[in-house]
Coordinates of C-alpha atoms in Angstrom, one line a residue:
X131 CA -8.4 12.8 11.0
X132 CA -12.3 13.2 10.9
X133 CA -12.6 14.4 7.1
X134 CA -14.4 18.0 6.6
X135 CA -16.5 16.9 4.2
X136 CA -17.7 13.6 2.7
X137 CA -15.6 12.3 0.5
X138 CA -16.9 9.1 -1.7
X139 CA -15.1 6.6 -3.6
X140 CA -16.1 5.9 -7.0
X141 CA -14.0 3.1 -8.1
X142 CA -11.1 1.2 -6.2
X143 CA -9.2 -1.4 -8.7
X144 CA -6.2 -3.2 -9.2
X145 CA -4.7 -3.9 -12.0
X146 CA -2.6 -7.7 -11.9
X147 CA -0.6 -9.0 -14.8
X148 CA -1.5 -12.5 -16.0
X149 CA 2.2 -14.1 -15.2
X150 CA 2.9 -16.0 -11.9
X151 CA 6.0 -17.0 -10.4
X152 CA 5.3 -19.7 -7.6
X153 CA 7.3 -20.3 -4.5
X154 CA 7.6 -23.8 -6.2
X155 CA 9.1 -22.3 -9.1
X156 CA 11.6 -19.7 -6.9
X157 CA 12.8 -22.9 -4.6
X158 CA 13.4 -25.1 -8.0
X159 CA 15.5 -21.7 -9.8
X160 CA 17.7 -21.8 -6.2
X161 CA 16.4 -18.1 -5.3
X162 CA 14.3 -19.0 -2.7
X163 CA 15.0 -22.0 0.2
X164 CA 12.0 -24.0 1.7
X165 CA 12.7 -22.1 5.3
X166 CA 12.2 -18.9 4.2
X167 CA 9.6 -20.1 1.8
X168 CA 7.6 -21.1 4.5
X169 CA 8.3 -17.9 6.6
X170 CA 6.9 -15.7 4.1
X171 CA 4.1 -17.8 3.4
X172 CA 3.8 -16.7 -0.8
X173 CA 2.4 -19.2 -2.7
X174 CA 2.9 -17.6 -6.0
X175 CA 3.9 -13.7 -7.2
X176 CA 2.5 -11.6 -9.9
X177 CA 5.4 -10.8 -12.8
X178 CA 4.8 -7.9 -15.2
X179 CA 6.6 -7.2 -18.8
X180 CA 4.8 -3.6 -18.3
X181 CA 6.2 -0.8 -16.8
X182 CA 4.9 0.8 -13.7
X183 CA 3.1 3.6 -15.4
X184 CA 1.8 1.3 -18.0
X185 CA 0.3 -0.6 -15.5
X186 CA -1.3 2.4 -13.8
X187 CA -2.8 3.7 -17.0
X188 CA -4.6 0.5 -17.1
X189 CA -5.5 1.0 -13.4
X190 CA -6.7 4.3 -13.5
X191 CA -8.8 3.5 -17.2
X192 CA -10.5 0.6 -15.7
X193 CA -11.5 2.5 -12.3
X194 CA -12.9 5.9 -14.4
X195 CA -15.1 3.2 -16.9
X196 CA -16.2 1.6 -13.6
X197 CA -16.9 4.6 -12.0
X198 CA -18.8 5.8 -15.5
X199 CA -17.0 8.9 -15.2
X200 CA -14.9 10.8 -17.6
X201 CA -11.5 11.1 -17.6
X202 CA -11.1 15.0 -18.2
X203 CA -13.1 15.9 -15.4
X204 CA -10.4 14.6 -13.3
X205 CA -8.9 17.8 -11.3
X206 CA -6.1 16.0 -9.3
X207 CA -3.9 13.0 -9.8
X208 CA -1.7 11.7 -7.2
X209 CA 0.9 8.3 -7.9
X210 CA 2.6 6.5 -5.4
X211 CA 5.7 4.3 -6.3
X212 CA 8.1 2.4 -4.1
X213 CA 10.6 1.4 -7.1
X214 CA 12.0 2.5 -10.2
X215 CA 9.3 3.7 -12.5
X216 CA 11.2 3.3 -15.9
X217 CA 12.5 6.2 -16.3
X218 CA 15.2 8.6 -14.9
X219 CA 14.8 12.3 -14.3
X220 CA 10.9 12.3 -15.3
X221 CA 7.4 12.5 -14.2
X222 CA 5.5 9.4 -13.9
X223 CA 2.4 11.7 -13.2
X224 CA 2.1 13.3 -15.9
X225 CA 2.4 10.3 -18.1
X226 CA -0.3 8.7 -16.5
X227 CA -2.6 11.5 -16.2
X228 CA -1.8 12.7 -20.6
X229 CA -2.4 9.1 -21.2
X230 CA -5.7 8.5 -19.4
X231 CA -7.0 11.6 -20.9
X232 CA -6.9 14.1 -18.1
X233 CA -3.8 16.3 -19.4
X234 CA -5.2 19.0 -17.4
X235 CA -5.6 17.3 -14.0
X236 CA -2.6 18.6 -11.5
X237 CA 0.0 15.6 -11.0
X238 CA 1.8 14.7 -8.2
X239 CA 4.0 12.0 -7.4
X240 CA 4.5 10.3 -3.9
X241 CA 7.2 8.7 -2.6
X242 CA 6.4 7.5 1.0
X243 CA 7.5 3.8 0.4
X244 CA 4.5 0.8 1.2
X245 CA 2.3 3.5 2.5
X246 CA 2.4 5.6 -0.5
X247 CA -1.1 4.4 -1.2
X248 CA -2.6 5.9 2.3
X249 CA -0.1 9.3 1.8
X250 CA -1.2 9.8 -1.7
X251 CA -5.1 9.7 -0.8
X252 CA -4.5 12.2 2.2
X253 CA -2.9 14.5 -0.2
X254 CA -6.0 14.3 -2.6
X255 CA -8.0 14.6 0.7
X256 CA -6.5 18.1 0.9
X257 CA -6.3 19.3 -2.8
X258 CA -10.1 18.5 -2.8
X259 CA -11.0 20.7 0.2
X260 CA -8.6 23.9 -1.1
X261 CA -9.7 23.3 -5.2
X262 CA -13.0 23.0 -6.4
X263 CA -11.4 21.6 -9.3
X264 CA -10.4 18.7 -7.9
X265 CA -13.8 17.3 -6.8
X266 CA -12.9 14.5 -9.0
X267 CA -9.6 13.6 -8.0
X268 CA -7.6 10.3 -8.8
X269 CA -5.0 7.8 -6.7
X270 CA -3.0 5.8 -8.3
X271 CA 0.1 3.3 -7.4
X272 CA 2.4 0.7 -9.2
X273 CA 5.4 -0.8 -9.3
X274 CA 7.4 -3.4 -10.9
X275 CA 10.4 -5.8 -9.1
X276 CA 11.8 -6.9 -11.8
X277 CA 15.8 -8.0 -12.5
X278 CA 18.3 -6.8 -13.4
X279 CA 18.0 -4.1 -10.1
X280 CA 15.8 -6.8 -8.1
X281 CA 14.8 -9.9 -6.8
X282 CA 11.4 -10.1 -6.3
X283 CA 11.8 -13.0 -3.8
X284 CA 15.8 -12.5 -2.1
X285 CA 16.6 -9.1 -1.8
X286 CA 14.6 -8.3 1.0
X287 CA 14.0 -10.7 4.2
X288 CA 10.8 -11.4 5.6
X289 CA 9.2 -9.9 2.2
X290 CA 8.6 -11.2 -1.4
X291 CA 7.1 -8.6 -3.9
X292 CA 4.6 -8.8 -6.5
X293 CA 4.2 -6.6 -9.7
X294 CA 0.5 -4.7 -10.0
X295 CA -1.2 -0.9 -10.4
X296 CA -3.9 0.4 -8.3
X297 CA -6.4 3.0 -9.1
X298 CA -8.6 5.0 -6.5
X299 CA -11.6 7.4 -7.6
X300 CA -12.7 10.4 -5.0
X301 CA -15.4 11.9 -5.5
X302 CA -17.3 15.0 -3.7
X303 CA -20.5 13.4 -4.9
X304 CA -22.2 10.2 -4.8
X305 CA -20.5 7.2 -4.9
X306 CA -20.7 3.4 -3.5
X307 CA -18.1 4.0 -0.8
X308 CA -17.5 7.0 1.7
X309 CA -13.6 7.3 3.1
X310 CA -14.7 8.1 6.6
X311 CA -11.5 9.2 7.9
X312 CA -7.8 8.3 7.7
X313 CA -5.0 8.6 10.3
X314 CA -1.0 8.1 10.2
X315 CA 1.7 8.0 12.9
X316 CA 5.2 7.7 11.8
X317 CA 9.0 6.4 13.6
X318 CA 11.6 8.1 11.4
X319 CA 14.1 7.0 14.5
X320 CA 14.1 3.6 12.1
X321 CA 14.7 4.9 8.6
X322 CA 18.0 3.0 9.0
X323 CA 16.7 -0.5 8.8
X324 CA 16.5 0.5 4.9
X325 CA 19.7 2.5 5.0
X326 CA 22.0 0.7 6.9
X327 CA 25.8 1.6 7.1
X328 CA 25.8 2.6 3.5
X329 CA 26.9 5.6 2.4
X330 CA 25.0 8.0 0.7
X331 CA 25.6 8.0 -3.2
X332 CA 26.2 10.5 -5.9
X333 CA 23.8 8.2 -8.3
X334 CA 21.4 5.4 -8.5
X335 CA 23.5 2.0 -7.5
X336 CA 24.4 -0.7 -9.9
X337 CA 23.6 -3.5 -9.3
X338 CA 20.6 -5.5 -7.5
X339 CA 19.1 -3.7 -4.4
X340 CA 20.0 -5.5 -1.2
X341 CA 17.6 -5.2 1.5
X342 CA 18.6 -8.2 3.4
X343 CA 22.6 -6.2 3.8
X344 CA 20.8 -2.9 5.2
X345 CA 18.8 -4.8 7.6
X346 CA 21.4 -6.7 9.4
X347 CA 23.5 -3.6 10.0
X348 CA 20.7 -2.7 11.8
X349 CA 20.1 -5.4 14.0
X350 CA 23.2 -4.9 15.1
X351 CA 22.2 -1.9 16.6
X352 CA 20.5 -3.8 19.1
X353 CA 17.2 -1.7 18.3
X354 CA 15.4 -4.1 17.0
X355 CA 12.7 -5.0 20.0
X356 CA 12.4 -1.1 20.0
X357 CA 11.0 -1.6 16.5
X358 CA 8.5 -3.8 17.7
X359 CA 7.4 -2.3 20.3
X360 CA 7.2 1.1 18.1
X361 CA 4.9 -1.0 15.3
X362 CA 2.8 -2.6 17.9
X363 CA 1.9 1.0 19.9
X364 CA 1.6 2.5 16.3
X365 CA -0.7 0.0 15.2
X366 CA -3.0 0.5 18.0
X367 CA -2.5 4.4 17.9
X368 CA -4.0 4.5 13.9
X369 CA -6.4 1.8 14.2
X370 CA -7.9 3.6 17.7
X371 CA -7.3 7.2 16.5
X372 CA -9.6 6.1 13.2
X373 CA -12.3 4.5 15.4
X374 CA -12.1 7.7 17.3
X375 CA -13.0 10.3 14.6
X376 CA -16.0 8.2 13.7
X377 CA -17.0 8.4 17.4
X378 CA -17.0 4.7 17.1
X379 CA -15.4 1.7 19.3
X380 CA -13.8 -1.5 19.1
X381 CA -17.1 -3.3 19.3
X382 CA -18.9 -1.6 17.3
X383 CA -20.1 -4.6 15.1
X384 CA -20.3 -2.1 11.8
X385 CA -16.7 -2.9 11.6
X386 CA -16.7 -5.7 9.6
X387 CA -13.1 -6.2 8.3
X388 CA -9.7 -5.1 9.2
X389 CA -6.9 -6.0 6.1
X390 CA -3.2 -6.3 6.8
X391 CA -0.5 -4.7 4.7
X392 CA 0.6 -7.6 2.6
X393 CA 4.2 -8.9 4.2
X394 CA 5.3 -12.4 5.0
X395 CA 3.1 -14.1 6.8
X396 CA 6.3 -14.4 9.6
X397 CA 6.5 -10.8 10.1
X398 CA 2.8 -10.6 10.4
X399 CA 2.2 -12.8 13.1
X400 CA 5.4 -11.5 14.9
X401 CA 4.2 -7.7 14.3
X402 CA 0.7 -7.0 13.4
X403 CA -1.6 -10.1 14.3
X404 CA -0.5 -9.9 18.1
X405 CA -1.3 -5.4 18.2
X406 CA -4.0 -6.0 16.2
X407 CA -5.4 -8.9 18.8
X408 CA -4.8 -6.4 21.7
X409 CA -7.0 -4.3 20.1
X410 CA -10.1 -6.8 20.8
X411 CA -12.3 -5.6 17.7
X412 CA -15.3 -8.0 19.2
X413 CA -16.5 -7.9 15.7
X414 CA -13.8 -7.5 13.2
X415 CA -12.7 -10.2 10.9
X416 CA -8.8 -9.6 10.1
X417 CA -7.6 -10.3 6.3
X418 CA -4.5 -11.3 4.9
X419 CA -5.2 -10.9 1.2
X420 CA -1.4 -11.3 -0.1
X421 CA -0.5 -14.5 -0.4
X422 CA -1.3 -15.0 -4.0
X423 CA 0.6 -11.9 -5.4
X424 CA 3.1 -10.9 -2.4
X425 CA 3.5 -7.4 -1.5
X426 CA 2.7 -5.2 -3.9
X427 CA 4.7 -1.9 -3.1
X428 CA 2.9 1.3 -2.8
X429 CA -0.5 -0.3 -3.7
X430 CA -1.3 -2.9 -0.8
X431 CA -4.3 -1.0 0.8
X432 CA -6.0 -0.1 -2.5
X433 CA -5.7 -3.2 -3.6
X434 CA -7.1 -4.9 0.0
X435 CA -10.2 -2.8 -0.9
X436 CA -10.6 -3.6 -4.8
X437 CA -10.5 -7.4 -3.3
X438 CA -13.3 -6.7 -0.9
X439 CA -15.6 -4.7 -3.5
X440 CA -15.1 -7.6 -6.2
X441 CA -16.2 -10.6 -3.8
X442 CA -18.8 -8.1 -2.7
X443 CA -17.7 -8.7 1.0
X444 CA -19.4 -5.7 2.5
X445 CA -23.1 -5.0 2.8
X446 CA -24.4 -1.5 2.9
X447 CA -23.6 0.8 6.3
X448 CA -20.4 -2.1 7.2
X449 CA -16.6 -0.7 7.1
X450 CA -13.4 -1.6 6.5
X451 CA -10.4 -0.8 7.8
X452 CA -7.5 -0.8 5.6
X453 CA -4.3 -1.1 7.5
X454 CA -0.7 0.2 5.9
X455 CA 2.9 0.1 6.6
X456 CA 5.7 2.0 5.0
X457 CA 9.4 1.7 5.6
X458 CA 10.9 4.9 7.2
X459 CA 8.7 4.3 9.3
X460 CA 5.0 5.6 8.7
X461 CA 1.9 3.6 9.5
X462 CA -1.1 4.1 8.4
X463 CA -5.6 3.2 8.4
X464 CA -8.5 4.0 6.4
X465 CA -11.2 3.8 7.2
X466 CA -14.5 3.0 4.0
X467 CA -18.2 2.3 4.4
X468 CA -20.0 0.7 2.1
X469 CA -22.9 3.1 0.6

């Protein structure tokens, strides 16, 4: 969508524990073989002893002292989570927005998987445009993958997952970044591949989630090169629909990067470098930016562009496309301009 009105970004962080657990480490512990090792491609994963709203406190401190902002003018505060967030029967939200200081911002949680980043930041998009109060609005993501419920490097195929919080600051006014637009396609058809043949529970399982269980049942559906042929037209449907609304094409050399949602360097090659080639962006360097903290749930966009604004990667008037994928499936780009 072409936004209705300029929307700037203030301050885009992420928030990484100090821990590391190598692939080194994961082969040597028996968790992890050296096939699959070098399938995903990890070299090492970020371990937290916080909990996910811990983390995004820290996130969302860091990006309003960046920002030089204050935190009780915040009108609107969106989180996105993939996992468990500490606590059952509660509001992460309002946690993080009480312990930041902006008690009176309006707190909403998202749950839309990986993509939660890209959902959230539409849905501030929105409140912003209806709510003068929320010209100051806050995104926000973190989760944790830790045991007893998971296993940051076996319970899923193809994907190893890395603790970390991400904080992103809209603004109405001035601001070193400008969102330019944002667009999403989604392929419910394949919310089974995280479902399998389980049946649906009265509770929360015990026990450690199993990703690797749901996704073989659905294999044997024989859907599976439907899948990719539904990721690589949705792909090129967000990527094109974004250049679109900024009236702009694929060789437009402004377009500086393109990042990748950070998965397993397997799955990437088999089912976003070959759409995103197809695209031929003639000027449009494509990032993989995962490989030292693996995939970081609901946070890997916002944390694809804290990466770029720290090694100061863009120069003024170049953009960068942030790329997204969420189980379910819902795919997703931003597009950002450096000021």
């Amino acid at each position: 969508m072409r936004l209705p009105q300029p929307t700037g970004i203030a301050a885009a962080v992420v928030w990484l524990p100090p821990q590391r657990h190598t692939a080194a480490d994961a082969i040597a512990a028996g968790v992890l073989d050296e096939p699959m090792a070098a399938r995903i491609g990890y070299r090492e994963l970020t371990v937290s002893a916080l909990a996910p709203p811990e983390m995004a406190v820290l996130a969302a401190r860091k990006a309003v002292a960046d920002a030089g902002c204050r935190a009780e003018d915040i009108g609107f505060l969106a989180h996105a989570s993939l996992y468990h967030q500490g606590h059952d029967f509660w509001s992460a939200p309002h946690y993080i927005a009480n312990e930041i200081g902006a008690s009176t911002a309006i707190p909403v949680g998202v749950q839309q998987t990986s993509n939660g980043a890209a959902a959230a930041v539409d849905i501030a998009l929105a409140r912003m445009v209806i709510d003068p109060d929320a010209a100051l609005s806050l995104v926000t993501t973190a989760d944790r993958f830790a045991p007893p419920g998971f296993d940051r490097w076996s319970s899923d195929f193809d994907v190893a997952y890395g603790d970390a919080a991400t904080a992103l600051l809209l603004t109405t006014g001035d601001a070193p970044y400008q969102l330019l637009a944002s667009a999403t396609v989604a392929g419910s058809r394949f919310e089974r591949v995280y479902r399998g043949d389980d049946p649906f529970s009265p509770a929360p399982r015990s026990g450690a989630v199993d990703v690797r269980r749901t996704k073989l049942a659905f294999r044997g559906s024989g859907e599976l090169p439907l899948l990719a042929a539904t990721v690589r037209s949705s792909v090129h449907r967000v990527v094109r629909r974004v250049l679109a609304d900024m009236d702009m094409t694929v060789t437009d050399p402004r377009v500086r990067y393109l990042t990748l949602p950070r998965i397993g360097t397997g799955a990437l090659a088999e089912l976003y470098e070959g759409p995103v080639a197809e695209l031929e962006l003639a000027n449009t360097e494509v990032l993989d930016l995962g490989r030292e903290t693996g995939h970081l749930g609901a946070g890997d966009s916002i944390a694809n562009l804290a990466d770029i604004d720290a090694a100061g990667m863009l120069a003024p008037g170049e953009i960068v496309l942030l790329l997204s994928v969420g189980n379910g499936f819902t795919w997703s780009c931003l597009a950002v301009r450096r000021q």
